[in-house]
Amino acid sequence: MEMHVQDAIQWFQKTNEKIQQNKDYLTSLDQPIGDGDHGINMARGFQEVEKKLKGAEYTVVSDVLKDVAMTLMSKVGGASGPLFGTAFLKMSMATKGAATIDIATLAKGLEAATEGIKQRGKATEQEKTMIDVWSPVAYHVKEATSIQSEVLKEVAKQAMDNTKDMMATKGRGAYFKEKSIGHIDAGAASTYYIFEALAETLKN
Ligand code: ADP
Ligand code: MG
Ligand code: MG
């Protein structure tokens, strides 16, 4: 596996496609245990990401990731913007200067991203947030000897589904206490699309 600049750009184009297609679904997940804006927030942010990447030239993947981070931080309202922004910024820093990303570098990047979200959100696993998808995916890539698209997708999907039975203790979901159980977390779902897009990108 090698991720080049063009792959990284494709990763975020595909992510944007999925977020736009599932905008209403993401918002519907944020309705019972949030404020019903997650799809709107993410659709706005990733639209801007696509625009930003289209208008720039890159020689290293870390610069793509940095622009993704900065765009999400400035364009996405709500908790998720700074959290996804931090994730991609940490990933950019951990992969800085590498013209292509191999599996070990990707693992390092995903680990740094996960740690970044945890710090920024003062949260950890099992609190029913996006961390519950980032963390198992980062672990999977760290342990894997090669990237298998279908396996990566399945790990992310299972992780997203697992948030359904969790009780939220961070974010708006925490206000709902026990009532948050039984719903998939919205940020976990959008994180799933991010990794579904990555899996599809690395397949080619
Ligand atoms: P807001 O809650 O401000 O409306 P969004 O709806 O865009 O923001 O995003 C909500 C998502 O952000 C949640 O579903 C959850 O995955 C994630 N989230 C919220 N707070 C935290 C936190 N402290 N740590 C990690 N993730 C969080
Ligand atoms: Mg919301
Ligand atoms: Mg909001």
Short mmCIF file of N, CA, C and O in Angstrom, two decimals, residues 84-144:
data_model
loop_
_atom_site.label_atom_id
_atom_site.label_comp_id
_atom_site.label_asym_id
_atom_site.label_seq_id
_atom_site.Cartn_x
_atom_site.Cartn_y
_atom_site.Cartn_z
N PHE A 84 -12.68 16.89 14.04
CA PHE A 84 -12.15 16.34 12.79
C PHE A 84 -10.94 17.15 12.33
O PHE A 84 -9.98 16.60 11.78
N GLY A 85 -11.00 18.46 12.53
CA GLY A 85 -9.87 19.32 12.16
C GLY A 85 -8.61 18.90 12.90
O GLY A 85 -7.55 18.74 12.29
N THR A 86 -8.74 18.71 14.20
CA THR A 86 -7.60 18.27 15.01
C THR A 86 -7.09 16.92 14.54
O THR A 86 -5.87 16.70 14.43
N ALA A 87 -8.00 16.02 14.22
CA ALA A 87 -7.60 14.68 13.77
C ALA A 87 -6.71 14.77 12.53
O ALA A 87 -5.61 14.19 12.50
N PHE A 88 -7.15 15.52 11.53
CA PHE A 88 -6.37 15.58 10.29
C PHE A 88 -5.11 16.43 10.45
O PHE A 88 -4.11 16.19 9.76
N LEU A 89 -5.14 17.39 11.36
CA LEU A 89 -3.93 18.17 11.62
C LEU A 89 -2.87 17.29 12.28
O LEU A 89 -1.69 17.32 11.90
N LYS A 90 -3.27 16.50 13.25
CA LYS A 90 -2.32 15.59 13.93
C LYS A 90 -1.80 14.54 12.94
O LYS A 90 -0.64 14.15 12.98
N MET A 91 -2.70 14.09 12.07
CA MET A 91 -2.29 13.12 11.06
C MET A 91 -1.28 13.75 10.10
O MET A 91 -0.29 13.11 9.71
N SER A 92 -1.50 15.01 9.76
CA SER A 92 -0.57 15.74 8.89
C SER A 92 0.79 15.86 9.55
O SER A 92 1.83 15.61 8.93
N MET A 93 0.79 16.21 10.83
CA MET A 93 2.06 16.38 11.55
C MET A 93 2.81 15.05 11.66
O MET A 93 4.05 15.02 11.54
N ALA A 94 2.07 13.97 11.87
CA ALA A 94 2.71 12.66 12.05
C ALA A 94 3.25 12.09 10.74
O ALA A 94 4.06 11.16 10.76
N THR A 95 2.79 12.62 9.63
CA THR A 95 3.22 12.09 8.33
C THR A 95 4.00 13.14 7.54
O THR A 95 4.22 13.01 6.34
N LYS A 96 4.40 14.19 8.24
CA LYS A 96 4.99 15.36 7.60
C LYS A 96 6.15 15.03 6.67
O LYS A 96 7.07 14.30 7.03
N GLY A 97 6.06 15.58 5.46
CA GLY A 97 7.17 15.49 4.53
C GLY A 97 7.22 14.23 3.68
O GLY A 97 7.92 14.20 2.68
N ALA A 98 6.48 13.21 4.07
CA ALA A 98 6.52 11.96 3.29
C ALA A 98 5.78 12.16 1.97
O ALA A 98 4.62 12.58 1.96
N ALA A 99 6.45 11.89 0.87
CA ALA A 99 5.82 12.07 -0.44
C ALA A 99 4.75 11.01 -0.65
O ALA A 99 3.71 11.27 -1.24
N THR A 100 5.00 9.82 -0.16
CA THR A 100 3.99 8.78 -0.18
C THR A 100 3.89 8.16 1.22
O THR A 100 4.86 8.15 1.97
N ILE A 101 2.71 7.68 1.53
CA ILE A 101 2.45 7.13 2.86
C ILE A 101 2.36 5.61 2.74
O ILE A 101 1.53 5.09 2.01
N ASP A 102 3.21 4.92 3.48
CA ASP A 102 3.09 3.45 3.52
C ASP A 102 2.23 3.06 4.72
O ASP A 102 1.76 3.93 5.47
N ILE A 103 2.04 1.77 4.91
CA ILE A 103 1.08 1.33 5.94
C ILE A 103 1.54 1.72 7.36
O ILE A 103 0.70 2.14 8.17
N ALA A 104 2.83 1.68 7.60
CA ALA A 104 3.32 2.04 8.93
C ALA A 104 3.11 3.53 9.21
O ALA A 104 2.75 3.93 10.32
N THR A 105 3.33 4.34 8.18
CA THR A 105 3.12 5.79 8.33
C THR A 105 1.64 6.10 8.48
O THR A 105 1.26 6.97 9.27
N LEU A 106 0.81 5.37 7.74
CA LEU A 106 -0.64 5.55 7.87
C LEU A 106 -1.08 5.21 9.30
O LEU A 106 -1.85 5.94 9.92
N ALA A 107 -0.54 4.12 9.82
CA ALA A 107 -0.87 3.70 11.19
C ALA A 107 -0.48 4.78 12.19
O ALA A 107 -1.25 5.13 13.09
N LYS A 108 0.71 5.32 12.00
CA LYS A 108 1.21 6.39 12.87
C LYS A 108 0.28 7.61 12.81
O LYS A 108 -0.05 8.22 13.82
N GLY A 109 -0.12 7.92 11.60
CA GLY A 109 -1.00 9.07 11.38
C GLY A 109 -2.36 8.89 12.03
O GLY A 109 -2.89 9.82 12.66
N LEU A 110 -2.92 7.70 11.90
CA LEU A 110 -4.25 7.44 12.46
C LEU A 110 -4.21 7.40 13.99
O LEU A 110 -5.15 7.82 14.66
N GLU A 111 -3.10 6.92 14.50
CA GLU A 111 -2.93 6.89 15.95
C GLU A 111 -2.85 8.32 16.50
O GLU A 111 -3.49 8.65 17.51
N ALA A 112 -2.07 9.14 15.83
CA ALA A 112 -1.92 10.54 16.25
C ALA A 112 -3.26 11.27 16.15
O ALA A 112 -3.62 12.07 17.02
N ALA A 113 -4.02 10.97 15.10
CA ALA A 113 -5.33 11.59 14.91
C ALA A 113 -6.26 11.23 16.07
O ALA A 113 -6.93 12.09 16.65
N THR A 114 -6.27 9.96 16.41
CA THR A 114 -7.14 9.47 17.49
C THR A 114 -6.77 10.12 18.81
O THR A 114 -7.64 10.60 19.56
N GLU A 115 -5.47 10.18 19.08
CA GLU A 115 -5.00 10.83 20.31
C GLU A 115 -5.41 12.30 20.33
O GLU A 115 -5.78 12.84 21.37
N GLY A 116 -5.32 12.93 19.17
CA GLY A 116 -5.69 14.34 19.06
C GLY A 116 -7.15 14.58 19.40
O GLY A 116 -7.49 15.52 20.12
N ILE A 117 -8.02 13.73 18.88
CA ILE A 117 -9.46 13.87 19.18
C ILE A 117 -9.71 13.65 20.67
O ILE A 117 -10.47 14.39 21.31
N LYS A 118 -9.04 12.66 21.21
CA LYS A 118 -9.22 12.36 22.64
C LYS A 118 -8.85 13.57 23.51
O LYS A 118 -9.56 13.93 24.44
N GLN A 119 -7.71 14.17 23.18
CA GLN A 119 -7.24 15.32 23.96
C GLN A 119 -8.18 16.50 23.81
O GLN A 119 -8.60 17.11 24.78
N ARG A 120 -8.48 16.79 22.56
CA ARG A 120 -9.32 17.97 22.27
C ARG A 120 -10.72 17.81 22.86
O ARG A 120 -11.30 18.75 23.38
N GLY A 121 -11.26 16.59 22.76
CA GLY A 121 -12.62 16.34 23.24
C GLY A 121 -12.69 15.90 24.70
O GLY A 121 -13.78 15.69 25.22
N LYS A 122 -11.52 15.79 25.32
CA LYS A 122 -11.46 15.27 26.70
C LYS A 122 -12.32 14.02 26.82
O LYS A 122 -13.18 13.91 27.71
N ALA A 123 -12.10 13.12 25.91
CA ALA A 123 -12.94 11.93 25.85
C ALA A 123 -12.09 10.70 25.55
O ALA A 123 -10.92 10.82 25.15
N THR A 124 -12.67 9.54 25.72
CA THR A 124 -11.96 8.30 25.43
C THR A 124 -12.92 7.30 24.80
O THR A 124 -14.06 7.66 24.47
N GLU A 125 -12.49 6.06 24.63
CA GLU A 125 -13.34 5.04 24.01
C GLU A 125 -14.57 4.77 24.88
O GLU A 125 -14.54 4.98 26.09
N GLN A 126 -15.61 4.24 24.25
CA GLN A 126 -16.84 3.79 24.92
C GLN A 126 -17.69 4.95 25.45
O GLN A 126 -18.55 4.74 26.29
N GLU A 127 -17.44 6.16 24.95
CA GLU A 127 -18.28 7.29 25.38
C GLU A 127 -19.28 7.66 24.29
O GLU A 127 -19.91 8.71 24.37
N LYS A 128 -19.39 6.82 23.30
CA LYS A 128 -20.34 7.00 22.21
C LYS A 128 -20.04 8.27 21.41
O LYS A 128 -20.86 9.18 21.29
N THR A 129 -18.83 8.33 20.88
CA THR A 129 -18.46 9.44 20.00
C THR A 129 -17.71 8.89 18.79
O THR A 129 -17.50 7.68 18.67
N MET A 130 -17.26 9.81 17.96
CA MET A 130 -16.44 9.45 16.78
C MET A 130 -15.19 8.66 17.17
O MET A 130 -14.67 7.89 16.36
N ILE A 131 -14.72 8.84 18.40
CA ILE A 131 -13.53 8.11 18.86
C ILE A 131 -13.74 6.61 18.75
O ILE A 131 -12.80 5.86 18.45
N ASP A 132 -14.97 6.18 18.93
CA ASP A 132 -15.27 4.74 18.89
C ASP A 132 -15.17 4.15 17.49
O ASP A 132 -15.22 2.93 17.34
N VAL A 133 -14.98 4.98 16.48
CA VAL A 133 -14.63 4.45 15.15
C VAL A 133 -13.15 4.73 14.85
O VAL A 133 -12.43 3.84 14.39
N TRP A 134 -12.68 5.92 15.15
CA TRP A 134 -11.26 6.26 14.91
C TRP A 134 -10.33 5.26 15.60
O TRP A 134 -9.38 4.75 14.99
N SER A 135 -10.61 4.98 16.85
CA SER A 135 -9.70 4.16 17.64
C SER A 135 -9.57 2.72 17.13
O SER A 135 -8.45 2.25 16.91
N PRO A 136 -10.67 2.00 16.90
CA PRO A 136 -10.52 0.63 16.37
C PRO A 136 -9.92 0.59 14.96
O PRO A 136 -9.19 -0.35 14.64
N VAL A 137 -10.20 1.60 14.15
CA VAL A 137 -9.61 1.63 12.81
C VAL A 137 -8.10 1.84 12.92
O VAL A 137 -7.31 1.15 12.26
N ALA A 138 -7.69 2.77 13.78
CA ALA A 138 -6.26 3.02 13.97
C ALA A 138 -5.56 1.76 14.45
O ALA A 138 -4.48 1.40 13.98
N TYR A 139 -6.21 1.06 15.38
CA TYR A 139 -5.63 -0.17 15.91
C TYR A 139 -5.53 -1.24 14.83
O TYR A 139 -4.52 -1.93 14.70
N HIS A 140 -6.58 -1.36 14.05
CA HIS A 140 -6.59 -2.35 12.96
C HIS A 140 -5.44 -2.10 11.98
O HIS A 140 -4.73 -3.04 11.60
N VAL A 141 -5.28 -0.86 11.57
CA VAL A 141 -4.22 -0.54 10.59
C VAL A 141 -2.84 -0.78 11.20
O VAL A 141 -1.93 -1.27 10.53
N LYS A 142 -2.70 -0.49 12.48
CA LYS A 142 -1.43 -0.72 13.17
C LYS A 142 -1.06 -2.21 13.19
O LYS A 142 0.09 -2.58 13.03
N GLU A 143 -2.07 -3.03 13.39
CA GLU A 143 -1.83 -4.47 13.50
C GLU A 143 -1.75 -5.17 12.15
O GLU A 143 -1.22 -6.28 12.04
N ALA A 144 -2.30 -4.54 11.11
CA ALA A 144 -2.40 -5.20 9.80
C ALA A 144 -1.04 -5.22 9.10
O ALA A 144 -0.22 -4.33 9.28
#
